[in-house]
Tab-separated table of C-alpha atoms in Angstrom:
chain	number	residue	atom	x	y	z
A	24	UNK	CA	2.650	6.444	14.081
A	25	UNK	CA	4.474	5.812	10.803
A	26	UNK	CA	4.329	8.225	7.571
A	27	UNK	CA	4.287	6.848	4.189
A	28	UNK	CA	6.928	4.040	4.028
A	29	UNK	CA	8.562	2.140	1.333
A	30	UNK	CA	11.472	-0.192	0.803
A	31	UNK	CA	11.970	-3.947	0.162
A	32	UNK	CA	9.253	-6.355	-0.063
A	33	UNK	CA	6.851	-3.639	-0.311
A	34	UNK	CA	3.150	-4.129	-2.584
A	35	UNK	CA	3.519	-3.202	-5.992
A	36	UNK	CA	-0.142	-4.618	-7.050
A	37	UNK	CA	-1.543	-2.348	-9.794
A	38	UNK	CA	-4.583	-1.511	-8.073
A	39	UNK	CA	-3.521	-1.112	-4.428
A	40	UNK	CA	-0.092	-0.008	-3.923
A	41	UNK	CA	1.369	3.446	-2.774
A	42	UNK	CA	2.587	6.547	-4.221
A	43	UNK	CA	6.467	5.496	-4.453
A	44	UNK	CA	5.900	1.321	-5.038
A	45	UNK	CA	2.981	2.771	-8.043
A	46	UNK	CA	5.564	4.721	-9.632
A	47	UNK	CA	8.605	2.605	-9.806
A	48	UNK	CA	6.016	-0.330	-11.592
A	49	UNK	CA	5.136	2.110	-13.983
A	50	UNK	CA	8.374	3.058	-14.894
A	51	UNK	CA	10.149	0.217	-14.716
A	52	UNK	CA	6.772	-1.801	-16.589
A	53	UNK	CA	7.302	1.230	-19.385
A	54	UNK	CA	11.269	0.341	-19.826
A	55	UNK	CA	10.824	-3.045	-20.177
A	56	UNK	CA	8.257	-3.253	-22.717
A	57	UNK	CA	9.987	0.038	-24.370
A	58	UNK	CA	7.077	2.388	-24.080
A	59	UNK	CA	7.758	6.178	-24.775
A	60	UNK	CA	5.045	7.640	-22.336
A	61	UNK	CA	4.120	6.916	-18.930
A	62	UNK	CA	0.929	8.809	-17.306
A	63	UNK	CA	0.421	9.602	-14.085
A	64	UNK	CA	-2.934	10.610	-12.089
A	65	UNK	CA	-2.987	15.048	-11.331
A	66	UNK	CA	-1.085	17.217	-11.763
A	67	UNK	CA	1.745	16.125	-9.231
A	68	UNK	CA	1.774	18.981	-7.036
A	69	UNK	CA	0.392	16.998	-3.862
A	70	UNK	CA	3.438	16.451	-1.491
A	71	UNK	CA	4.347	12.864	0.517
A	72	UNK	CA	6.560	12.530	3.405
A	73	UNK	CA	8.451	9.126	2.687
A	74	UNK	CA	10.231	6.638	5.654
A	75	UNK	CA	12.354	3.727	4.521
A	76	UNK	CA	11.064	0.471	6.376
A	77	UNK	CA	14.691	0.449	8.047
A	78	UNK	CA	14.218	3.433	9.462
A	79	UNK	CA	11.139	2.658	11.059
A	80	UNK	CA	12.436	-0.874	12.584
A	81	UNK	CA	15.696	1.051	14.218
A	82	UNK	CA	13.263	3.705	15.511
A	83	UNK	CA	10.656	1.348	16.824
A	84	UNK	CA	13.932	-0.194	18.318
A	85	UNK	CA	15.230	2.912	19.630
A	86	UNK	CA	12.013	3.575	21.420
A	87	UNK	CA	11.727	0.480	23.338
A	88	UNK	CA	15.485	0.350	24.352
A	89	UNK	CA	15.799	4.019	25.238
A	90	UNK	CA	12.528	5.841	25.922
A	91	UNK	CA	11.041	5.003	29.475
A	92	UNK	CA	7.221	5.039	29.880
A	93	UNK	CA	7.357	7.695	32.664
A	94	UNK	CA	9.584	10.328	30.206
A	95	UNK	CA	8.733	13.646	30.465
A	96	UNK	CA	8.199	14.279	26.292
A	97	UNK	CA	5.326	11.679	26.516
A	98	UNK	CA	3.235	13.823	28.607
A	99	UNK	CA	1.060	16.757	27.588
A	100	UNK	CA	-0.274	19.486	29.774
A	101	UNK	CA	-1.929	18.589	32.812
A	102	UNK	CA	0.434	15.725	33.007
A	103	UNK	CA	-2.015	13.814	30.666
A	104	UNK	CA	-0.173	10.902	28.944
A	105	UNK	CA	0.390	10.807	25.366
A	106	UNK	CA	2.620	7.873	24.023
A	107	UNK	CA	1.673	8.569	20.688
A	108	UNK	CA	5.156	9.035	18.586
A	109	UNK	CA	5.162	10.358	14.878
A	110	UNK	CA	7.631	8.428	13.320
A	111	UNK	CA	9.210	10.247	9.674
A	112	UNK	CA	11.342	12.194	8.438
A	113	UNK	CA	10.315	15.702	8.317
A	114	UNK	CA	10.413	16.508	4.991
A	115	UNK	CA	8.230	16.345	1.994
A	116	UNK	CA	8.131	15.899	-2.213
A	117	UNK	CA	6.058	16.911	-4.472
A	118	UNK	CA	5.088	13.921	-5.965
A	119	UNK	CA	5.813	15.424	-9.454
A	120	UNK	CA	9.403	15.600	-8.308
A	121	UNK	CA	9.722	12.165	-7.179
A	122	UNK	CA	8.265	11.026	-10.281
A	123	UNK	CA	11.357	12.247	-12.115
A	124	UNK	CA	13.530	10.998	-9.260
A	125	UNK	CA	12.230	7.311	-9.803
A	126	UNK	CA	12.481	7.771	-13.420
A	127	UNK	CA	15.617	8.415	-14.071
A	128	UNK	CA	17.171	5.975	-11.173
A	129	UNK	CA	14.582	3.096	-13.268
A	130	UNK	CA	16.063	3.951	-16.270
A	131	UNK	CA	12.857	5.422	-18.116
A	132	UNK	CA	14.046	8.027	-21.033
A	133	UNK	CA	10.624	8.806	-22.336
A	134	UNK	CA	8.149	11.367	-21.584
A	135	UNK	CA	5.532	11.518	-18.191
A	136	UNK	CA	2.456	13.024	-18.934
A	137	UNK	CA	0.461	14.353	-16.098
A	138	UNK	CA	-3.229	13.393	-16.539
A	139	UNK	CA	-4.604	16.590	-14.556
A	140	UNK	CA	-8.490	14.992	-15.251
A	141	UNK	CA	-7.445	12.702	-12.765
A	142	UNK	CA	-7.800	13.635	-8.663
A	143	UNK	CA	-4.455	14.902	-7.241
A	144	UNK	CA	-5.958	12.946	-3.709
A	145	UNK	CA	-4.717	15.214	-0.198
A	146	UNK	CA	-2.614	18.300	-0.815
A	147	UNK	CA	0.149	17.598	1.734
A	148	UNK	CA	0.329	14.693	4.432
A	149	UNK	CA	3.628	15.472	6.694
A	150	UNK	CA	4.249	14.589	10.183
A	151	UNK	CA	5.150	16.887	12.837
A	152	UNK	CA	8.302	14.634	13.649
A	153	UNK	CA	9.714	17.210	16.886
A	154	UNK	CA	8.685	14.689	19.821
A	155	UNK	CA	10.864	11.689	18.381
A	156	UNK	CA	13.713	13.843	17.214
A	157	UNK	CA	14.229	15.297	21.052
A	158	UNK	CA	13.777	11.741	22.328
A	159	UNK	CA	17.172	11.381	20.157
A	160	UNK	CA	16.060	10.002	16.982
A	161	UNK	CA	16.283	10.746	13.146
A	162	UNK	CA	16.013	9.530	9.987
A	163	UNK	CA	18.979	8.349	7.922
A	164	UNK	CA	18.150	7.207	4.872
A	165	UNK	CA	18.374	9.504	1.893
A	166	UNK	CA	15.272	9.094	-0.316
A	167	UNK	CA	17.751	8.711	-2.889
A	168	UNK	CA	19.468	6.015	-1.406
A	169	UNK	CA	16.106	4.127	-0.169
A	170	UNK	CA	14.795	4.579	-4.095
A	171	UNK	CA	17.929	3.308	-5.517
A	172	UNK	CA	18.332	0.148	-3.098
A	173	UNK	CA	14.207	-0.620	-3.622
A	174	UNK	CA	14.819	-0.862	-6.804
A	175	UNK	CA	17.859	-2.872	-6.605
A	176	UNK	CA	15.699	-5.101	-4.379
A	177	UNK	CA	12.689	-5.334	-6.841
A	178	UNK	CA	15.416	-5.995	-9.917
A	179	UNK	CA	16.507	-9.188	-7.786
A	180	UNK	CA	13.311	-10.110	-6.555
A	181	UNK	CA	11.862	-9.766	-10.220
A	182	UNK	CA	15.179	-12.301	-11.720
A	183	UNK	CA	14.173	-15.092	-8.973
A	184	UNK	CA	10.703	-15.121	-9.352
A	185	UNK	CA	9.684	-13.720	-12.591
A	186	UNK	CA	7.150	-11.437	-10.956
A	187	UNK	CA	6.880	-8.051	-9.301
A	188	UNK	CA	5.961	-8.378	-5.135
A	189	UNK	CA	2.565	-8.320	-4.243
A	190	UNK	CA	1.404	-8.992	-7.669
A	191	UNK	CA	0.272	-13.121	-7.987
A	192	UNK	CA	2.619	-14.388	-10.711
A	193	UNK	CA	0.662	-16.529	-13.598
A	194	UNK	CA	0.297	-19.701	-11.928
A	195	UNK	CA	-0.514	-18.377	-8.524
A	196	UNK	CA	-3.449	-16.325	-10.354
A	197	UNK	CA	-4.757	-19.310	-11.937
A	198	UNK	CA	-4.789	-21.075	-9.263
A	199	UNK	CA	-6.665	-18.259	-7.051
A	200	UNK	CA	-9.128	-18.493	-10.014
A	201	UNK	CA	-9.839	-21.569	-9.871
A	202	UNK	CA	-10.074	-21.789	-6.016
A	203	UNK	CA	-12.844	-18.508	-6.425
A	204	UNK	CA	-14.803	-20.229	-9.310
A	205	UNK	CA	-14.686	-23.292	-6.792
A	206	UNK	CA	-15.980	-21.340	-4.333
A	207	UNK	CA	-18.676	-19.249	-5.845
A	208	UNK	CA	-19.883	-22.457	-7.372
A	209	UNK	CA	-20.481	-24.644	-4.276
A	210	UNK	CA	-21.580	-20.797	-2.879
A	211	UNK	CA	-24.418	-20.968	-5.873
A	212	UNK	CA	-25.403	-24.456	-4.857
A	213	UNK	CA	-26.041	-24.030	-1.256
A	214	UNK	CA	-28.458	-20.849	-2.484
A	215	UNK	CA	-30.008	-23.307	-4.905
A	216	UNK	CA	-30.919	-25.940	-1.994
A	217	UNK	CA	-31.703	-23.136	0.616
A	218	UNK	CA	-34.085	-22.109	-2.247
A	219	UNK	CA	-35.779	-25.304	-2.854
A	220	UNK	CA	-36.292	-25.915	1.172
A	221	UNK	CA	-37.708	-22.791	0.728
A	222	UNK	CA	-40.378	-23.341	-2.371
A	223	UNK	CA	-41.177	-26.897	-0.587
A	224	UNK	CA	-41.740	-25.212	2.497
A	225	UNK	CA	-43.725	-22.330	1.325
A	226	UNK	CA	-45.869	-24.555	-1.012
A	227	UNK	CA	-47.019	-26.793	1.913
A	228	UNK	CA	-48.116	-24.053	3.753
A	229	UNK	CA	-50.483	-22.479	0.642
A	230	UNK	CA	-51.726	-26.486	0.850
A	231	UNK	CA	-52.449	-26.058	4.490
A	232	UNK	CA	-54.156	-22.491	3.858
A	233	UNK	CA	-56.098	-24.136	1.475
A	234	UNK	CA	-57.230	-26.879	3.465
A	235	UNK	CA	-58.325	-24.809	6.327
């Protein structure tokens, strides 16, 4: 069971992304187009536990090459089997703080103002990490390290395609527009005919009532 992860490729839509992928497009969206405020939802005191994707794959690989089924820190009392394995690192921001983190590593030099009319969502969401550390695994990655290469890796992707991941560039949108309008039209004709059938349908049965 992963915590909050982040790291290349990840979604940076503007609608449905996470904490850390949210925060690096507004900053790096405010340095571009030279904006001297950015604003961010609460007050930033919630705290997130953050994994880097590569430390996920080389624990999911640790797991399968080193931890048996039958291992004794997989079962609970009563020798009831639990194979369910927090995967994270143990540790926790305050989302405030990582805000200036990804700021400054972005390259933003204005202000962030803290929109505290805004819902600060859960308090604190950290994993209790104990069970995969004693089956001999940790995280490596330094969230300063994992921010700095993600947005090394979002710099890259942006100068090859022109667009930020998980966000449709121009073309693709108009194209996905199209396709919807397509499909909401031939949507509104098959109502229209299943309406018809209806009305025919329902009128020769007030003829037949009549009749009788």
């Amino acid at each position: 069971m992963p915590t909050n992860l982040y790291g290349p490729g990840d979604n940076y839509h503007p609608t449905n992304s996470h904490v850390l992928p949210s925060l690096i497009r507004k900053f790096y969206n405010a340095k571009v187009n030279n904006k001297s405020n950015v604003t961010c939802w609460g007050s930033g005191s919630p705290k997130r536990e953050l994994l880097h994707v590569d430390d996920l794959a080389e624990a999911a690989v640790h797991i399968l090459e080193k931890i048996s089924s039958n291992n004794n820190l997989l079962f609970e009392e009563e020798s009831r089997f639990s194979g369910i394995i927090n995967i994270g690192t143990g540790k926790d921001i305050p989302i405030k703080e990582l805000a200036l983190k990804i700021s400054d590593k972005v390259g933003f030099k204005g202000n962030i103002v803290w929109d505290k009319t805004k819902p600060d969502g859960t308090p604190r969401k950290l994993l209790d990490v104990s069970r995969i550390n004693k089956l001999g695994w940790h995280a490596k990655i330094d969230l300063d390290d994992g921010i700095k290469k993600t947005i090394s890796n979002l710099e890259t992707h942006i100068s090859q395609s022109k667009h930020l991941p998980g966000v449709p560039s121009r073309d693709e949108l108009e194209l996905w527009t199209s396709y919807d309008m397509a499909n909401r039209d031939m949507l509104l004709l098959e109502k229209i005919e299943e309406l018809t059938l209806y009305t025919i349908q329902l009128n020769k049965r007030i003829e037949e009532l009549e009749l009788s």
